[in-house]
Coordinates of C-alpha atoms in Angstrom, one line a residue:
X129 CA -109.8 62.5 -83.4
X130 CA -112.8 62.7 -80.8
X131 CA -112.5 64.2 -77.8
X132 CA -114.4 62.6 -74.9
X133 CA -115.4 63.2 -70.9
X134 CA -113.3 61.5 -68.3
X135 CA -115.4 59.3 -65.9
X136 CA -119.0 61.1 -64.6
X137 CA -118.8 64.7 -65.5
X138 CA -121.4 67.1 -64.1
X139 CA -122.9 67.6 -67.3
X140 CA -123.7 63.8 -66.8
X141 CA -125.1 63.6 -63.4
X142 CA -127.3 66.5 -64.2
X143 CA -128.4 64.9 -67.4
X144 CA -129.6 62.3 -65.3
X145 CA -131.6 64.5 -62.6
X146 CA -133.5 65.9 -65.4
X147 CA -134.5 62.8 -67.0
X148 CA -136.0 62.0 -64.2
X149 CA -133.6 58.4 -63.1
X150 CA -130.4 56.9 -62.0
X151 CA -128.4 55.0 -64.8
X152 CA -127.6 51.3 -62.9
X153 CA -124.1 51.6 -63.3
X154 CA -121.2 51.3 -60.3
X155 CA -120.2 54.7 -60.4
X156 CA -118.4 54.6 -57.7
X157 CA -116.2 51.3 -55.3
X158 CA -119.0 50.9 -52.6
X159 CA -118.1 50.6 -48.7
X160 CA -117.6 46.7 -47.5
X161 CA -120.4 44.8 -46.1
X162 CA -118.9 43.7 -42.9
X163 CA -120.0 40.6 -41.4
X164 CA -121.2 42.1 -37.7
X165 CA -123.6 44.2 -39.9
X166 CA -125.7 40.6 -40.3
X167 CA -128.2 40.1 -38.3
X168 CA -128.2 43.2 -36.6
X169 CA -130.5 46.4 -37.5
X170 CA -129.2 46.7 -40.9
X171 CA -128.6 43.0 -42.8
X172 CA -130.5 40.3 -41.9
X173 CA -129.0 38.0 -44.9
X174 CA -126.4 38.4 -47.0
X175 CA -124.9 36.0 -49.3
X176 CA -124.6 35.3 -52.9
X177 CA -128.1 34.5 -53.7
X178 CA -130.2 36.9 -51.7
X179 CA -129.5 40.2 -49.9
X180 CA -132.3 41.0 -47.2
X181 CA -132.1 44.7 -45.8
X182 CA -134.3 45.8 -42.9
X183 CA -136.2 49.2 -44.0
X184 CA -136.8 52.0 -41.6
X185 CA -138.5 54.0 -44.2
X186 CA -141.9 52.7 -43.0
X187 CA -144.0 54.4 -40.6
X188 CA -142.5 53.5 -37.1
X189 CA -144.7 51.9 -34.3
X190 CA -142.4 53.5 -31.8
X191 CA -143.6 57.1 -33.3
X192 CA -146.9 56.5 -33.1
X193 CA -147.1 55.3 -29.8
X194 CA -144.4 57.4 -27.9
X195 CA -145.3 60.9 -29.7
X196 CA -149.2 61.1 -28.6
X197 CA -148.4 59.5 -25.2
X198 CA -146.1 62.4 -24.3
X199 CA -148.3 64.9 -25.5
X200 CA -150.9 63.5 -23.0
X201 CA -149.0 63.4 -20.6
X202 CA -148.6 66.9 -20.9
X203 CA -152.2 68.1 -21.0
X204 CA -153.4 66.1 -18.5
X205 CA -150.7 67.2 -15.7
X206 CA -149.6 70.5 -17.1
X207 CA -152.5 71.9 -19.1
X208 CA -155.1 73.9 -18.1
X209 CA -158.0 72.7 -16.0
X210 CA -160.8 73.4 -17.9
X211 CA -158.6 72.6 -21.6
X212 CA -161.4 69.5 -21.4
X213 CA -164.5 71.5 -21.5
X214 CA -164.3 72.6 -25.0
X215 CA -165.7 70.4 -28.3
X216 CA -162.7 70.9 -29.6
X217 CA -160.1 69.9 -27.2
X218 CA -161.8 66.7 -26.7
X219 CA -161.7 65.5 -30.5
X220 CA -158.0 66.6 -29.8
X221 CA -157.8 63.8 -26.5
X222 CA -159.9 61.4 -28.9
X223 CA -157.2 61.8 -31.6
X224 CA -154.3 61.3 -29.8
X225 CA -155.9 58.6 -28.0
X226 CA -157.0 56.8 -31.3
X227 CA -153.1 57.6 -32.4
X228 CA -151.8 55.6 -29.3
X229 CA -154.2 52.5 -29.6
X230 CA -153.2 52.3 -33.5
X231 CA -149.4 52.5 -32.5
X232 CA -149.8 50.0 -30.0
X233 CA -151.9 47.4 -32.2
X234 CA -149.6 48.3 -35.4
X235 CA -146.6 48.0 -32.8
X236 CA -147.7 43.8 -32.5
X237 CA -148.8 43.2 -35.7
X238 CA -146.0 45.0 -38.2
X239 CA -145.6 42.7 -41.4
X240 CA -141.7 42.4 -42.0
X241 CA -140.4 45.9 -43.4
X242 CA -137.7 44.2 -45.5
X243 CA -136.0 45.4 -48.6
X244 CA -135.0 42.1 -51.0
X245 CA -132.2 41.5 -53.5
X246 CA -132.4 38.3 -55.7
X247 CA -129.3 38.0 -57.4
X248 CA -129.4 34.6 -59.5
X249 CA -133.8 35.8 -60.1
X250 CA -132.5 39.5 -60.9
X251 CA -135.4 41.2 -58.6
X252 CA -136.1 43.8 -56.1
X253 CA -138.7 43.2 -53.8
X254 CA -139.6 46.4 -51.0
X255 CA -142.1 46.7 -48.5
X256 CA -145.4 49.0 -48.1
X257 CA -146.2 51.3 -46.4
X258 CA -147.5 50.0 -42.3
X259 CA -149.8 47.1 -43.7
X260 CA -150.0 47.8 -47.4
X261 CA -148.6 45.3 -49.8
X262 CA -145.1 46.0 -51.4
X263 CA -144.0 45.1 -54.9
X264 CA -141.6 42.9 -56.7
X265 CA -140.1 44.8 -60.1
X266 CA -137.1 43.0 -62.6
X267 CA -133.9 45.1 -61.2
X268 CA -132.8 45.7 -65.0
X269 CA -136.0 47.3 -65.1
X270 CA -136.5 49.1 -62.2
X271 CA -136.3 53.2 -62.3
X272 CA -133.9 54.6 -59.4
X273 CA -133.5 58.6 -58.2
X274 CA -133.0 60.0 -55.4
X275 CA -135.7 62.2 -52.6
X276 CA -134.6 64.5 -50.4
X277 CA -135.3 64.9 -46.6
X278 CA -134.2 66.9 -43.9
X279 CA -131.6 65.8 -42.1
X280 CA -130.8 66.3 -38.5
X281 CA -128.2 68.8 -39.3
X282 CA -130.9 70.8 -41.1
X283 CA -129.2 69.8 -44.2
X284 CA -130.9 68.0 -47.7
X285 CA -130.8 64.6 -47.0
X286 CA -130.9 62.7 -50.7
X287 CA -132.1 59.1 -50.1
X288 CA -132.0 56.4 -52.3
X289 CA -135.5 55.2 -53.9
X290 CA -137.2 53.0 -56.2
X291 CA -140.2 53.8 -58.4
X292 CA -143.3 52.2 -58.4
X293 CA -143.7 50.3 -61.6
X294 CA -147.6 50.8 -61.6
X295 CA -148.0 54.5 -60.0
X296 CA -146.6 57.2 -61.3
X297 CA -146.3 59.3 -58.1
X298 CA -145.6 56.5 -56.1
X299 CA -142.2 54.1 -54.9
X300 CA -140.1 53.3 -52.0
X301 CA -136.6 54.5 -50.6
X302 CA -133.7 52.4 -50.2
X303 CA -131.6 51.4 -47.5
X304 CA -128.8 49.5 -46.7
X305 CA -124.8 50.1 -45.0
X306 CA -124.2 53.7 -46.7
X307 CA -125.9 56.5 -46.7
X308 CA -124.7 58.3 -49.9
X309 CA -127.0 57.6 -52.2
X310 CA -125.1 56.9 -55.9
X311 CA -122.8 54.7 -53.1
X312 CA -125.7 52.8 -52.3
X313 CA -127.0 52.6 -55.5
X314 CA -123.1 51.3 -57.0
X315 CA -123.9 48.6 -54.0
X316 CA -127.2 47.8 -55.2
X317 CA -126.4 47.1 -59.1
X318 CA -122.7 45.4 -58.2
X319 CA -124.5 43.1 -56.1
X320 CA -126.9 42.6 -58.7
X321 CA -124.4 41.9 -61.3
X322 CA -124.5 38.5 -62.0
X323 CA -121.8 38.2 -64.2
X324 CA -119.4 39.8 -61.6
X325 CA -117.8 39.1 -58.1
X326 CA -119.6 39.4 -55.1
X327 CA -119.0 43.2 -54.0
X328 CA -116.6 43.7 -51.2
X329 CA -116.7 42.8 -47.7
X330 CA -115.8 39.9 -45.3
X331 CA -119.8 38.9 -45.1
X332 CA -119.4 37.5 -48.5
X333 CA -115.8 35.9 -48.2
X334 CA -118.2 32.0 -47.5
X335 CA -119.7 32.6 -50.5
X336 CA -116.7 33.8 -53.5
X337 CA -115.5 30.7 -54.6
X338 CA -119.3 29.0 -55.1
X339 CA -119.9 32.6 -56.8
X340 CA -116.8 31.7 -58.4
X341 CA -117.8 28.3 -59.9
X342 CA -121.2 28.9 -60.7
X343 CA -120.3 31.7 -63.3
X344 CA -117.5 29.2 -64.4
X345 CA -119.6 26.9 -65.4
X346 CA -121.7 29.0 -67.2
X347 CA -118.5 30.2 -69.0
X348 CA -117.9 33.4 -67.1
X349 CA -120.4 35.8 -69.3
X350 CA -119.7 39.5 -69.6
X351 CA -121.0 42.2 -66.8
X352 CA -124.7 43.2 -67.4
X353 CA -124.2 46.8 -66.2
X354 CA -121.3 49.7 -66.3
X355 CA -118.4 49.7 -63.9
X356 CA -116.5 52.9 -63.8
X357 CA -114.1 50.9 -60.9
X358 CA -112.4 47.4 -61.2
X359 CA -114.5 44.3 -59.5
X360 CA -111.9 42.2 -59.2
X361 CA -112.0 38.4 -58.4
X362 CA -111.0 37.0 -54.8
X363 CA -107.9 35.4 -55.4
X364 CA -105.4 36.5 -58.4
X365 CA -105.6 32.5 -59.6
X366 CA -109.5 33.1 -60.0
X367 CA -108.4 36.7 -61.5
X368 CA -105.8 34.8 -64.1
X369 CA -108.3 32.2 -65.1
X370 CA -111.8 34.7 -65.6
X371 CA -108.9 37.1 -67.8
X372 CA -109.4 34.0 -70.2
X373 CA -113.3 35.0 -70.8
X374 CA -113.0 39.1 -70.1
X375 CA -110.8 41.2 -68.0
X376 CA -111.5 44.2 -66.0
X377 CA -109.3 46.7 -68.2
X378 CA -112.3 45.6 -70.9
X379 CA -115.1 46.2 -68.6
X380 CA -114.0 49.2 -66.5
X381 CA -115.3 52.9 -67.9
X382 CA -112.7 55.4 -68.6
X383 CA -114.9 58.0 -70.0
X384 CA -118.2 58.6 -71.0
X385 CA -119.7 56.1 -73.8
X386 CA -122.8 57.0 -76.2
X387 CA -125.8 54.8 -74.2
X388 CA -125.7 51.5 -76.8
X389 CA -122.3 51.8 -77.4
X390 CA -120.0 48.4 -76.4
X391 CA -116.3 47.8 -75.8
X392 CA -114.5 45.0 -78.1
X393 CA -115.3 41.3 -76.9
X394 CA -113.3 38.7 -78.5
X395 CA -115.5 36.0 -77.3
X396 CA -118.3 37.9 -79.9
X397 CA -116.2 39.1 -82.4
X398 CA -114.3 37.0 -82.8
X399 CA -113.9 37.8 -86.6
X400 CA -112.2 40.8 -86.2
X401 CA -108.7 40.9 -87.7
X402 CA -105.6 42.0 -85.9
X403 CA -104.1 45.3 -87.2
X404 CA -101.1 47.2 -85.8
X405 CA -101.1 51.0 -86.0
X406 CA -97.4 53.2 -86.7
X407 CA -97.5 56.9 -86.7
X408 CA -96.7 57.4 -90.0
X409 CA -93.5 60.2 -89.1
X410 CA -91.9 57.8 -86.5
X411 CA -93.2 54.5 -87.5
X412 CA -93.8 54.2 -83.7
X413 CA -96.6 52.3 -82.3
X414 CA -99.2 54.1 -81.7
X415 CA -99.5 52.5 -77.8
X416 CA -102.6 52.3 -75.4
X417 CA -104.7 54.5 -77.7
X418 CA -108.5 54.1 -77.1
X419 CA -110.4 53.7 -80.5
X420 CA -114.2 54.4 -81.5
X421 CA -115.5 52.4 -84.5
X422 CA -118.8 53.7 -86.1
X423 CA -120.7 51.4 -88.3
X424 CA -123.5 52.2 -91.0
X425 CA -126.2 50.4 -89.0
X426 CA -125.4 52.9 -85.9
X427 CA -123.3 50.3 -83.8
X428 CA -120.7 52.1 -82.1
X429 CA -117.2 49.7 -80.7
X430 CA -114.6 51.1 -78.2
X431 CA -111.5 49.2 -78.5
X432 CA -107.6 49.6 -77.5
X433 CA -104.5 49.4 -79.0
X434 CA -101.6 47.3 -76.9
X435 CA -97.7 48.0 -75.7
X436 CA -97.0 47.4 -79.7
X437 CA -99.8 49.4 -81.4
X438 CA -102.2 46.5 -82.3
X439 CA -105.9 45.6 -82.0
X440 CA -108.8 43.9 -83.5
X441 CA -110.4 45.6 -86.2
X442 CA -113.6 44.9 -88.1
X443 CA -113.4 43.0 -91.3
X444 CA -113.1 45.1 -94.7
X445 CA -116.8 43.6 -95.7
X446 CA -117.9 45.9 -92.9
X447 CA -118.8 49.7 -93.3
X448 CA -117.3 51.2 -90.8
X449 CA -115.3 54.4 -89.8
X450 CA -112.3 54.5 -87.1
X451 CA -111.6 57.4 -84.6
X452 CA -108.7 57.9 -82.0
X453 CA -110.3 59.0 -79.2
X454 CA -108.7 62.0 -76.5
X455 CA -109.8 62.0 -73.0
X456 CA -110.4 65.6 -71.7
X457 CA -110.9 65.8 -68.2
X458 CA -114.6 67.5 -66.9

């Protein structure tokens, strides 16, 4: 028997600080997108092809126009008299002046600050810094971690961002409706998910049973990334009918998994044989057991045993060794 972590230990989540990324996986159920967020200072889009975010992690015109004219104002009616006659102070006055008439121009001629999701393209697209050019990276692809900034309550504030895919020391943070970071992040890769149902919220509710169809006519394909909480279809008729292709019992974490590692999918093995397991004192079945199978090649299948003790099992012709598995919790 093999004993395994429950859900996200620590151990996990400090693994992952010290390899340097976020794994895209929805760690945790993300807060709803609400449909008076659109078009105000946080969504301008939201449906399910594209996702448009406005960024406030670009310099702000505002702050580069109010902070030098209020310092100007100060020398100039409560300063000194003479605070002029110096070299120095007056390469100060040029500077802030220079700062105020680069606010002001930068205030009328700010490109769009926009962060992009493309659902059905499977890209991320963020902004530059004031007029630099952004990038475009394949979300599958992209390498997410956290930065941390000080918050107003003098507190770590750990934001959300995105490498570069060119620059090592360089990327862009993330924004969106939560602030949490591994929230936002859950957001970012549920939305992402093709393969799944629109993430919660009322702002998508137009756009579920389009969502709905489209992945039913491509035969309702399994999730491309980790769900440690169920991401459930609109309507239990929509629920009852995807069940037929994969349900969210399959496709919902329950503990930690070796990275490669897969649950059972009948639609792909679908030469496995059925098998029902007794303990051998009781001749009970040995219910809802989780079960690891380890193959020669390295493959390793998660599987689970029903109300009467049966599963799926590989075929003899297969090398392969079985293991109940324990759940400890972290």
């Amino acid at each position: 028997m093999e004993k395994v972590t429950f859900l996200k230990s620590k151990w996990k989540r400090i693994k992952e600080f010290l390899k340097g990324h976020l794994d895209l996986e929805i760690s945790v159920k993300p807060s709803a997108v609400k449909s008076k967020l659109i078009n105000n200072k946080i969504f301008k889009k939201a449906d399910d092809c594209t996702v448009i975010i406005i960024s406030d992690a670009q310099s702000s015109p505002q702050g580069l126009i109010i902070v030098p004219f209020l310092i100007l104002l100060f020398l100039f009616f409560l300063g000194p008299d003479d605070m002029f006659s110096s070299l120095g102070s007056l390469f100060i006055t040029l500077g802030l002046f220079s700062l105020l008439i680069l606010g002001i121009i930068y205030y009328f001629t700010i490109p769009s600050k926009d962060i992009i999701l493309k659902r059905y393209q499977g890209t991320l697209s963020v902004p530059g810094f004031m007029w630099k050019k952004g990038f475009t990276i394949e979300f599958s692809k992209g390498r997410f971690g956290w930065v941390g900034t000080g918050g107003s309550s003098g507190n770590l504030d750990m934001v959300l961002a995105v490498k570069h895919p060119d620059y090592l020391l360089k990327g862009a943070k993330l924004y969106g409706h939560i602030t949490k970071f591994d929230e936002l992040l859950s957001f970012y890769v549920w939305y992402m998910d093709r393969n799944r149902p629109l993430p919660p919220g009322d702002a998508f509710d137009p756009y579920r049973e389009r969502d709905f169809l489209r992945r039913k006519a491509e035969g309702f394909p399994p999730p491309l990334y980790k769900s440690y909480v169920p991401t459930p279809e609109a309507t239990p008729e929509q629920q009852k009918e995807r069940e037929q292709y994969w349900t969210d019992e399959q496709y919902t974490e329950k503990f930690e998994r070796e990275e490669g590692s897969t649950w059972y999918d009948p639609q792909i093995h679908n030469d496995w044989e059925e098998t029902t397991y007794l303990k051998p004192e009781t001749k009970n079945p040995v219910a809802n057991r989780y079960v690891k199978f380890i193959f020669n090649d390295g493959r390793i299948i998660y599987s689970q045993t029903n109300e009467d003790g049966s599963l799926y099992e590989p075929p003899e012709s297969e090398n392969f060794e079985m293991l109940f598995v324990s759940i400890k919790k972290p």
